[in-house]
Amino acid sequence: MPALLAEHPALLVQGPRAVGKSTTARRYADVVVQLDRPGEAAAFALDPDAALARHAAGGVVLLDEWQEVPEALWAVKRAVDAGAPPGSFVLTGSVRPRSETPLPTFGRIASVTMWPATQGEINRRPGTSPTPILDSLTADGPAAWVASPGWDHARFAEAIVRGGFPPVAFNSQRSTSWFAALADDVVSVTKRLSPRLATDRFESWLSAAALASAQIPALVTLLETVGVNRRTGDRYDEILTDLLLLDLVPAFSSNRLKRLARSPKRYLTDSGLAAHLIGVDAEDLLSDVGLLGSLLDTWVVMQIRAEIPFAGRTRLHHLRTTNGREIDLVIEHRRRVYAVEITAQSDPRKSRKAAHLIRMRDELGSSFARGVLLYAGHQAAEIDDRIVAVPLSSIFQSAHH
């Protein structure tokens, strides 16, 4: 954040509720305006330019929960156009600006997305920092991947159900009740965004989205399960995407691959929230291999997604052919293709997913950089040319400063 503030007059920090946007932004602000407080919101709604000018005299201004008074964004735009220096304004919000609504962000307000904490951040010890996962996945040779000690299926299951929201991830005493409160808050916020919303149907859609996390369900299946039409289902998806709680990962495309499905892969952006909405704990995951697999996929993508805003020229995809062959994650990183398969197996030789990576390598040829089988074991091993098995626990190792 300091680097972005040094370069840009205004910075928009967005992310799901409770990921720590406001806490982080307050470290760099001299003046804090909480637009979710009626009194402060009223001043900006009445005359946003005058209200902003009064606060700007005090230094770096933080406009917290800008979406409560969208006019504040326009006031910041006009201040930037008038010559506001770098580091003048920080805006935080739990709702992504709608793409179809003309907003003054392009070219004037830099943006960054904060996601739930990664396991590397949760594990971090003083004097260390998490090694970027993309650095690990693109590293040369199995010697680069060293498993973290003590990670077995039980520990992975516990990490999955805790997720990355800081109030849960960093506090061993809070879980179920906190997620219940978050889910209630999501419904409340959604009701404000769409006053005509049928609350019970939306709650059912949210639960269905959790069950479908890391999967590619036919949309008609979700519609029939919840009992809504296509227009309503699309609106629910739109709301969850705007709240940064749902990520629709697009399908990978290549003229070297045939019969590719085009549907996006659906992910709730926090595995702990997904587990809560499904109604499972760590013990439940250990007794249900299928559910463990889908939530493990959700958890791994959660680790990688958090790095994308800082990785540069990196895009996430999935691959599925019309005859059912899948690759969990396809990462285009600096114009190279990395294919990632995720399995809860503790022995990579027992997983059939390595064959999917080998076939994709053969089809893509030189554009295929590496295939990575992330598995719940302890030793990295080379499986074939440009195909490696990597311990899941190695992707959140920390390095000393």
Coordinates of N, CA and C in Angstrom, one line a residue, residues 166-366:
P166 N -9.5 -12.8 9.0 CA -8.7 -12.6 10.2 C -9.4 -12.8 11.6
P167 N -10.6 -12.4 11.8 CA -11.2 -12.7 13.1 C -11.3 -14.1 13.5
V168 N -11.3 -15.0 12.5 CA -11.3 -16.5 12.7 C -9.9 -17.1 12.6
A169 N -9.3 -16.7 11.5 CA -8.0 -17.3 11.2 C -6.9 -17.1 12.3
F170 N -7.0 -15.9 12.9 CA -6.0 -15.6 13.9 C -6.5 -15.7 15.4
N171 N -7.7 -16.3 15.5 CA -8.3 -16.4 16.8 C -8.9 -17.8 17.0
S172 N -8.3 -18.6 17.8 CA -8.7 -20.0 17.9 C -10.1 -20.2 18.6
Q173 N -10.6 -19.1 19.2 CA -11.8 -19.2 20.0 C -13.1 -18.9 19.2
R174 N -12.9 -18.4 18.0 CA -14.1 -17.9 17.2 C -14.2 -18.7 15.9
S175 N -15.4 -19.1 15.6 CA -15.6 -19.8 14.3 C -17.0 -19.8 13.9
T176 N -17.8 -20.8 14.4 CA -19.2 -20.9 13.9 C -20.0 -19.7 14.1
S177 N -20.0 -19.1 15.3 CA -20.9 -18.0 15.6 C -20.4 -16.8 14.7
W178 N -19.1 -16.6 14.5 CA -18.6 -15.5 13.7 C -19.1 -15.7 12.3
F179 N -19.0 -16.9 11.7 CA -19.4 -17.1 10.3 C -20.9 -16.9 10.2
A180 N -21.7 -17.3 11.2 CA -23.1 -17.1 11.2 C -23.5 -15.6 11.1
A181 N -22.7 -14.8 11.9 CA -22.9 -13.3 11.9 C -22.6 -12.7 10.6
L182 N -21.5 -13.2 10.0 CA -21.1 -12.7 8.7 C -22.1 -13.0 7.6
A183 N -22.7 -14.3 7.6 CA -23.7 -14.6 6.7 C -24.9 -13.7 6.8
D184 N -25.3 -13.5 8.1 CA -26.4 -12.6 8.3 C -26.1 -11.2 7.8
D185 N -24.9 -10.7 8.0 CA -24.5 -9.4 7.5 C -24.6 -9.3 6.0
V186 N -24.1 -10.4 5.3 CA -24.2 -10.4 3.9 C -25.6 -10.3 3.4
V187 N -26.5 -11.0 4.0 CA -27.9 -10.9 3.6 C -28.5 -9.5 3.9
S188 N -28.1 -8.9 5.0 CA -28.5 -7.6 5.3 C -28.0 -6.5 4.3
V189 N -26.7 -6.6 3.9 CA -26.2 -5.7 2.9 C -26.8 -5.9 1.6
T190 N -27.1 -7.2 1.2 CA -27.7 -7.5 0.0 C -29.1 -6.9 -0.1
K191 N -29.8 -7.0 1.0 CA -31.2 -6.4 1.1 C -31.1 -4.9 0.8
R192 N -30.1 -4.2 1.3 CA -30.0 -2.8 1.0 C -29.7 -2.6 -0.5
L193 N -28.9 -3.4 -1.1 CA -28.6 -3.3 -2.5 C -29.8 -3.6 -3.4
S194 N -30.6 -4.6 -3.0 CA -31.8 -5.0 -3.7 C -32.9 -5.1 -2.8
P195 N -33.7 -4.1 -2.5 CA -34.7 -4.1 -1.5 C -35.8 -5.1 -1.8
R196 N -36.0 -5.5 -3.1 CA -37.1 -6.4 -3.4 C -36.6 -7.9 -3.3
L197 N -35.4 -8.1 -2.9 CA -34.8 -9.4 -2.8 C -35.6 -10.3 -1.9
A198 N -35.8 -11.6 -2.3 CA -36.4 -12.6 -1.5 C -35.4 -13.2 -0.6
T199 N -35.3 -12.8 0.6 CA -34.2 -13.2 1.5 C -34.0 -14.7 1.6
D200 N -35.1 -15.5 1.7 CA -35.0 -16.9 1.9 C -34.4 -17.6 0.6
R201 N -34.8 -17.1 -0.5 CA -34.2 -17.6 -1.8 C -32.7 -17.3 -1.9
F202 N -32.4 -16.0 -1.5 CA -31.0 -15.6 -1.6 C -30.1 -16.5 -0.7
E203 N -30.6 -16.7 0.5 CA -29.9 -17.5 1.5 C -29.7 -18.9 0.9
S204 N -30.7 -19.5 0.3 CA -30.6 -20.8 -0.4 C -29.5 -20.8 -1.5
W205 N -29.5 -19.7 -2.2 CA -28.5 -19.5 -3.3 C -27.1 -19.5 -2.8
L206 N -27.0 -18.8 -1.7 CA -25.6 -18.7 -1.0 C -25.2 -20.0 -0.6
S207 N -26.1 -20.8 0.0 CA -25.7 -22.2 0.4 C -25.4 -23.1 -0.8
A208 N -26.2 -22.9 -1.9 CA -25.9 -23.7 -3.1 C -24.6 -23.3 -3.7
A209 N -24.2 -22.0 -3.6 CA -22.9 -21.6 -4.1 C -21.8 -22.2 -3.3
A210 N -22.0 -22.4 -2.0 CA -21.0 -23.1 -1.2 C -20.8 -24.5 -1.6
L211 N -21.9 -25.2 -1.8 CA -21.9 -26.6 -2.3 C -21.2 -26.8 -3.6
A212 N -21.4 -25.8 -4.5 CA -20.9 -25.8 -5.8 C -19.5 -25.3 -5.9
S213 N -18.9 -24.8 -4.8 CA -17.5 -24.3 -4.9 C -16.5 -25.3 -5.4
A214 N -15.7 -24.8 -6.3 CA -14.7 -25.6 -7.0 C -15.3 -26.6 -8.0
Q215 N -16.5 -26.3 -8.4 CA -17.2 -27.2 -9.3 C -17.7 -26.4 -10.5
I216 N -18.2 -27.1 -11.5 CA -18.8 -26.5 -12.7 C -20.2 -27.0 -12.9
P217 N -21.1 -26.7 -12.0 CA -22.4 -27.2 -12.1 C -23.2 -26.6 -13.3
A218 N -24.1 -27.3 -13.9 CA -25.0 -26.7 -14.9 C -25.8 -25.7 -14.2
L219 N -25.9 -24.5 -14.8 CA -26.7 -23.4 -14.1 C -28.1 -23.9 -13.8
V220 N -28.7 -24.7 -14.7 CA -30.0 -25.1 -14.5 C -30.2 -25.9 -13.3
T221 N -29.1 -26.6 -12.9 CA -29.2 -27.4 -11.6 C -29.3 -26.5 -10.4
L222 N -28.5 -25.4 -10.4 CA -28.6 -24.4 -9.3 C -30.0 -23.8 -9.3
L223 N -30.5 -23.4 -10.5 CA -31.8 -22.7 -10.6 C -32.9 -23.6 -10.0
E224 N -32.9 -24.9 -10.4 CA -33.9 -25.8 -10.0 C -33.8 -26.1 -8.5
T225 N -32.5 -26.2 -8.0 CA -32.3 -26.5 -6.6 C -32.9 -25.4 -5.7
V226 N -32.7 -24.1 -6.1 CA -33.2 -23.0 -5.3 C -34.6 -22.6 -5.6
G227 N -35.0 -22.9 -6.9 CA -36.4 -22.6 -7.3 C -36.5 -21.1 -7.8
V228 N -35.5 -20.7 -8.6 CA -35.6 -19.3 -9.1 C -35.3 -19.4 -10.6
N229 N -35.7 -18.3 -11.4 CA -35.5 -18.3 -12.8 C -34.0 -17.8 -13.1
R230 N -33.7 -17.9 -14.4 CA -32.4 -17.5 -14.8 C -32.0 -16.1 -14.5
R231 N -33.0 -15.2 -14.7 CA -32.7 -13.8 -14.4 C -32.4 -13.6 -12.9
T232 N -33.1 -14.2 -12.1 CA -32.9 -14.1 -10.6 C -31.6 -14.7 -10.2
G233 N -31.3 -15.9 -10.8 CA -30.0 -16.5 -10.5 C -28.8 -15.7 -10.9
D234 N -28.9 -15.1 -12.1 CA -27.8 -14.2 -12.6 C -27.7 -13.0 -11.6
R235 N -28.8 -12.5 -11.1 CA -28.7 -11.3 -10.2 C -28.1 -11.7 -8.9
Y236 N -28.4 -12.9 -8.4 CA -27.7 -13.4 -7.2 C -26.2 -13.6 -7.4
D237 N -25.8 -14.1 -8.5 CA -24.4 -14.3 -8.8 C -23.7 -12.9 -8.9
E238 N -24.4 -12.0 -9.5 CA -23.9 -10.6 -9.6 C -23.7 -10.0 -8.3
I239 N -24.6 -10.1 -7.4 CA -24.5 -9.6 -6.0 C -23.3 -10.2 -5.3
L240 N -23.2 -11.5 -5.3 CA -22.1 -12.2 -4.6 C -20.8 -11.8 -5.2
T241 N -20.7 -11.7 -6.5 CA -19.5 -11.2 -7.2 C -19.1 -9.8 -6.8
D242 N -20.1 -8.9 -6.7 CA -19.9 -7.5 -6.3 C -19.4 -7.5 -4.9
L243 N -19.9 -8.4 -4.0 CA -19.5 -8.4 -2.6 C -18.1 -9.2 -2.5
L244 N -17.5 -9.6 -3.6 CA -16.3 -10.3 -3.6 C -16.3 -11.6 -2.8
L245 N -17.5 -12.3 -2.8 CA -17.6 -13.5 -2.1 C -17.7 -14.7 -3.1
L246 N -17.9 -14.4 -4.3 CA -18.0 -15.4 -5.4 C -17.0 -15.0 -6.5
D247 N -16.2 -16.0 -6.9 CA -15.3 -15.8 -8.0 C -15.6 -16.8 -9.1
L248 N -15.9 -16.3 -10.3 CA -16.2 -17.2 -11.4 C -15.0 -17.2 -12.3
V249 N -14.2 -18.3 -12.2 CA -12.9 -18.4 -12.9 C -13.2 -18.9 -14.3
P250 N -12.8 -18.1 -15.3 CA -13.1 -18.5 -16.7 C -12.4 -19.7 -17.2
A251 N -13.0 -20.3 -18.2 CA -12.4 -21.4 -18.9 C -11.2 -21.0 -19.7
F252 N -10.2 -21.9 -19.7 CA -9.0 -21.7 -20.5 C -9.4 -22.0 -22.0
S253 N -8.7 -21.3 -22.9 CA -9.0 -21.6 -24.3 C -7.6 -21.7 -25.1
S254 N -7.6 -22.5 -26.0 CA -6.4 -22.7 -26.9 C -6.8 -23.3 -28.2
N255 N -6.2 -22.9 -29.3 CA -6.5 -23.5 -30.5 C -5.9 -24.9 -30.7
R256 N -5.0 -25.3 -29.7 CA -4.4 -26.6 -29.7 C -5.2 -27.6 -28.9
L257 N -6.2 -27.2 -28.2 CA -7.1 -28.1 -27.4 C -8.5 -28.1 -28.1
K258 N -9.1 -29.2 -28.1 CA -10.4 -29.4 -28.8 C -11.5 -29.7 -27.8
R259 N -12.7 -29.4 -28.2 CA -13.9 -29.7 -27.4 C -13.8 -29.2 -26.0
L260 N -13.5 -27.9 -25.8 CA -13.4 -27.3 -24.5 C -14.7 -26.8 -24.0
A261 N -15.1 -27.0 -22.8 CA -16.3 -26.4 -22.2 C -16.0 -25.0 -21.9
R262 N -17.0 -24.1 -21.9 CA -16.8 -22.7 -21.8 C -17.4 -22.2 -20.4
S263 N -18.0 -23.0 -19.6 CA -18.6 -22.6 -18.4 C -17.5 -22.2 -17.4
P264 N -17.7 -21.2 -16.6 CA -16.8 -20.8 -15.5 C -16.8 -21.8 -14.4
K265 N -15.7 -21.8 -13.6 CA -15.7 -22.7 -12.4 C -16.0 -21.7 -11.3
R266 N -16.9 -22.2 -10.4 CA -17.4 -21.3 -9.3 C -16.6 -21.6 -8.0
Y267 N -16.2 -20.5 -7.4 CA -15.5 -20.6 -6.1 C -16.1 -19.5 -5.1
L268 N -16.5 -20.0 -3.9 CA -16.6 -19.1 -2.9 C -15.2 -18.6 -2.5
T269 N -15.0 -17.3 -2.2 CA -13.7 -16.8 -2.0 C -13.0 -17.1 -0.6
D270 N -13.8 -17.8 0.3 CA -13.2 -18.2 1.5 C -13.7 -19.6 1.8
S271 N -12.8 -20.6 2.1 CA -13.2 -21.9 2.3 C -13.9 -22.1 3.7
G272 N -13.5 -21.3 4.7 CA -14.2 -21.3 6.0 C -15.7 -21.0 5.9
L273 N -15.9 -19.9 5.1 CA -17.3 -19.5 4.9 C -18.1 -20.6 4.2
A274 N -17.4 -21.2 3.1 CA -18.1 -22.3 2.4 C -18.4 -23.4 3.3
A275 N -17.5 -23.8 4.2 CA -17.7 -25.0 5.1 C -18.9 -24.6 6.1
H276 N -18.9 -23.4 6.5 CA -20.0 -23.0 7.4 C -21.3 -23.1 6.7
L277 N -21.4 -22.6 5.5 CA -22.7 -22.6 4.8 C -23.2 -24.0 4.5
I278 N -22.2 -24.9 4.2 CA -22.6 -26.3 4.0 C -22.9 -27.0 5.3
G279 N -22.4 -26.5 6.4 CA -22.7 -27.1 7.7 C -21.7 -28.2 8.1
V280 N -20.4 -28.1 7.7 CA -19.5 -29.2 8.0 C -18.3 -28.6 8.8
D281 N -17.7 -29.5 9.6 CA -16.5 -29.2 10.4 C -15.4 -30.0 9.9
A282 N -14.2 -29.9 10.5 CA -13.0 -30.7 10.1 C -13.3 -32.2 10.1
E283 N -13.9 -32.7 11.1 CA -14.2 -34.1 11.2 C -15.1 -34.6 10.1
D284 N -16.1 -33.8 9.7 CA -16.9 -34.1 8.6 C -16.1 -34.2 7.3
L285 N -15.2 -33.3 7.1 CA -14.4 -33.4 5.8 C -13.5 -34.6 5.8
L286 N -13.0 -35.1 6.9 CA -12.2 -36.3 6.9 C -13.0 -37.5 6.6
S287 N -14.3 -37.5 6.8 CA -15.1 -38.7 6.5 C -15.8 -38.6 5.1
D288 N -15.6 -37.5 4.4 CA -16.2 -37.3 3.1 C -15.1 -36.9 2.1
V289 N -14.6 -37.8 1.4 CA -13.5 -37.5 0.5 C -13.9 -36.5 -0.6
G290 N -15.1 -36.7 -1.2 CA -15.5 -35.8 -2.2 C -15.6 -34.3 -1.8
L291 N -16.2 -34.1 -0.6 CA -16.3 -32.8 -0.1 C -14.9 -32.2 0.3
L292 N -14.1 -33.1 0.9 CA -12.7 -32.6 1.2 C -12.0 -32.2 0.0
G293 N -12.2 -32.9 -1.1 CA -11.5 -32.5 -2.4 C -11.9 -31.2 -2.9
S294 N -13.3 -30.9 -2.9 CA -13.7 -29.6 -3.4 C -13.4 -28.5 -2.5
L295 N -13.4 -28.6 -1.2 CA -13.0 -27.5 -0.3 C -11.5 -27.3 -0.3
L296 N -10.8 -28.4 -0.5 CA -9.3 -28.3 -0.6 C -9.0 -27.5 -1.8
D297 N -9.6 -27.7 -2.9 CA -9.5 -27.0 -4.2 C -9.8 -25.5 -3.9
T298 N -10.9 -25.2 -3.2 CA -11.3 -23.9 -2.9 C -10.2 -23.2 -2.0
W299 N -9.7 -23.9 -1.1 CA -8.7 -23.4 -0.2 C -7.4 -23.1 -0.9
V300 N -6.9 -23.9 -1.8 CA -5.7 -23.7 -2.6 C -5.9 -22.5 -3.5
V301 N -7.0 -22.4 -4.2 CA -7.2 -21.3 -5.1 C -7.3 -20.0 -4.2
M302 N -7.8 -20.1 -3.0 CA -7.8 -18.9 -2.1 C -6.4 -18.4 -1.8
Q303 N -5.5 -19.3 -1.7 CA -4.1 -18.9 -1.4 C -3.5 -18.2 -2.6
I304 N -3.8 -18.7 -3.8 CA -3.2 -18.1 -5.0 C -3.9 -16.8 -5.4
R305 N -5.2 -16.8 -5.3 CA -5.9 -15.6 -5.7 C -5.4 -14.3 -5.0
A306 N -5.1 -14.5 -3.7 CA -4.6 -13.3 -2.9 C -3.3 -12.7 -3.5
E307 N -2.6 -13.4 -4.3 CA -1.3 -12.9 -4.8 C -1.5 -12.3 -6.2
I308 N -2.6 -12.5 -6.9 CA -2.8 -12.1 -8.2 C -2.7 -10.6 -8.4
P309 N -3.3 -9.8 -7.4 CA -3.2 -8.3 -7.6 C -1.7 -7.8 -7.7
F310 N -0.8 -8.6 -7.1 CA 0.6 -8.1 -7.0 C 1.5 -8.9 -8.0
A311 N 1.0 -9.9 -8.7 CA 1.9 -10.8 -9.5 C 2.2 -10.2 -10.9
G312 N 1.3 -9.4 -11.4 CA 1.6 -8.8 -12.8 C 1.4 -9.9 -13.9
R313 N 0.6 -9.5 -14.9 CA 0.5 -10.4 -16.0 C 0.1 -11.8 -15.7
T314 N -0.8 -12.0 -14.7 CA -1.2 -13.3 -14.3 C -2.7 -13.5 -14.3
R315 N -3.2 -14.6 -14.9 CA -4.6 -14.8 -15.0 C -4.9 -16.3 -14.6
L316 N -6.0 -16.5 -13.9 CA -6.4 -17.8 -13.5 C -7.5 -18.3 -14.4
H317 N -7.4 -19.6 -14.8 CA -8.4 -20.3 -15.6 C -8.6 -21.7 -15.0
H318 N -9.6 -22.4 -15.6 CA -9.7 -23.8 -15.4 C -9.9 -24.4 -16.7
L319 N -9.7 -25.7 -16.8 CA -9.9 -26.4 -18.1 C -10.8 -27.6 -17.9
R320 N -11.8 -27.7 -18.8 CA -12.6 -28.9 -18.8 C -13.1 -29.1 -20.3
T321 N -12.9 -30.3 -20.7 CA -13.4 -30.7 -22.1 C -14.8 -31.2 -22.0
T322 N -15.5 -31.2 -23.2 CA -16.9 -31.7 -23.2 C -17.0 -33.1 -22.9
N323 N -15.9 -33.9 -23.0 CA -16.0 -35.3 -22.6 C -15.5 -35.5 -21.1
G324 N -15.4 -34.4 -20.3 CA -15.2 -34.6 -18.9 C -13.8 -34.5 -18.4
R325 N -12.8 -34.4 -19.2 CA -11.4 -34.2 -18.7 C -11.2 -32.8 -18.1
E326 N -10.6 -32.8 -17.0 CA -10.4 -31.5 -16.3 C -9.0 -31.2 -15.8
I327 N -8.7 -30.0 -15.7 CA -7.5 -29.5 -15.0 C -8.0 -28.5 -14.0
D328 N -7.7 -28.6 -12.7 CA -8.2 -27.8 -11.7 C -7.9 -26.3 -11.9
L329 N -6.7 -26.0 -12.2 CA -6.3 -24.6 -12.4 C -5.3 -24.5 -13.5
V330 N -5.5 -23.5 -14.3 CA -4.5 -23.2 -15.4 C -4.1 -21.7 -15.1
I331 N -2.8 -21.5 -14.9 CA -2.3 -20.2 -14.5 C -1.5 -19.7 -15.7
E332 N -1.9 -18.6 -16.3 CA -1.1 -17.9 -17.3 C -0.3 -16.8 -16.6
H333 N 1.0 -17.1 -16.5 CA 1.9 -16.2 -15.7 C 3.1 -15.8 -16.6
R334 N 3.1 -14.5 -16.8 CA 4.1 -13.9 -17.7 C 4.2 -14.7 -19.0
R335 N 3.0 -14.9 -19.6 CA 2.9 -15.5 -20.9 C 3.3 -16.9 -21.0
R336 N 3.4 -17.6 -19.8 CA 3.7 -19.0 -19.8 C 2.5 -19.7 -19.1
V337 N 2.3 -21.0 -19.5 CA 1.2 -21.7 -18.9 C 1.6 -22.7 -17.9
Y338 N 1.0 -22.7 -16.7 CA 1.3 -23.6 -15.6 C -0.1 -24.3 -15.3
A339 N -0.1 -25.6 -15.4 CA -1.3 -26.4 -15.1 C -1.2 -27.0 -13.7
V340 N -2.2 -26.8 -12.9 CA -2.2 -27.3 -11.5 C -3.3 -28.2 -11.2
E341 N -3.0 -29.4 -10.7 CA -4.0 -30.4 -10.3 C -3.9 -30.5 -8.7
I342 N -5.0 -30.6 -8.0 CA -5.0 -30.6 -6.6 C -5.7 -31.9 -6.1
T343 N -5.0 -32.6 -5.2 CA -5.6 -33.8 -4.7 C -5.3 -34.0 -3.2
A344 N -6.2 -34.6 -2.5 CA -6.0 -34.9 -1.1 C -5.3 -36.2 -0.9
Q345 N -4.9 -36.9 -2.0 CA -4.1 -38.1 -1.9 C -2.8 -37.8 -1.2
S346 N -2.3 -38.7 -0.4 CA -1.0 -38.6 0.2 C 0.1 -39.3 -0.5
D347 N -0.2 -40.0 -1.6 CA 0.7 -40.7 -2.5 C 0.4 -40.3 -3.9
P348 N 1.3 -39.5 -4.5 CA 1.0 -39.0 -5.9 C 0.8 -40.1 -6.9
R349 N 1.4 -41.3 -6.6 CA 1.3 -42.4 -7.6 C -0.1 -43.0 -7.6
K350 N -0.9 -42.7 -6.6 CA -2.3 -43.2 -6.6 C -3.3 -42.2 -7.2
S351 N -2.8 -41.1 -7.6 CA -3.7 -40.1 -8.3 C -3.6 -40.2 -9.8
R352 N -4.7 -40.2 -10.4 CA -4.8 -40.2 -11.9 C -4.7 -38.9 -12.5
K353 N -4.5 -37.9 -11.7 CA -4.5 -36.5 -12.2 C -3.2 -36.2 -12.9
A354 N -2.1 -36.9 -12.6 CA -0.9 -36.6 -13.3 C -1.0 -36.9 -14.8
A355 N -1.8 -37.9 -15.1 CA -2.0 -38.2 -16.5 C -2.7 -37.0 -17.3
H356 N -3.6 -36.3 -16.6 CA -4.2 -35.1 -17.2 C -3.1 -34.0 -17.5
L357 N -2.2 -33.9 -16.6 CA -1.1 -32.9 -16.8 C -0.2 -33.3 -18.0
I358 N 0.1 -34.6 -18.1 CA 0.9 -35.0 -19.2 C 0.2 -34.8 -20.5
R359 N -1.1 -35.1 -20.5 CA -1.8 -35.0 -21.8 C -1.8 -33.5 -22.2
M360 N -2.1 -32.6 -21.3 CA -2.1 -31.2 -21.6 C -0.7 -30.7 -22.1
R361 N 0.3 -31.2 -21.5 CA 1.7 -30.9 -21.9 C 1.9 -31.3 -23.4
D362 N 1.5 -32.5 -23.7 CA 1.7 -33.0 -25.0 C 0.9 -32.2 -26.1
E363 N -0.3 -31.8 -25.7 CA -1.2 -31.0 -26.6 C -0.7 -29.6 -26.8
L364 N -0.2 -28.9 -25.7 CA 0.3 -27.5 -25.8 C 1.7 -27.4 -26.3
G365 N 2.5 -28.4 -26.1 CA 3.9 -28.3 -26.6 C 4.7 -27.3 -25.8
S366 N 5.5 -26.5 -26.6 CA 6.4 -25.6 -25.9 C 5.8 -24.5 -25.1

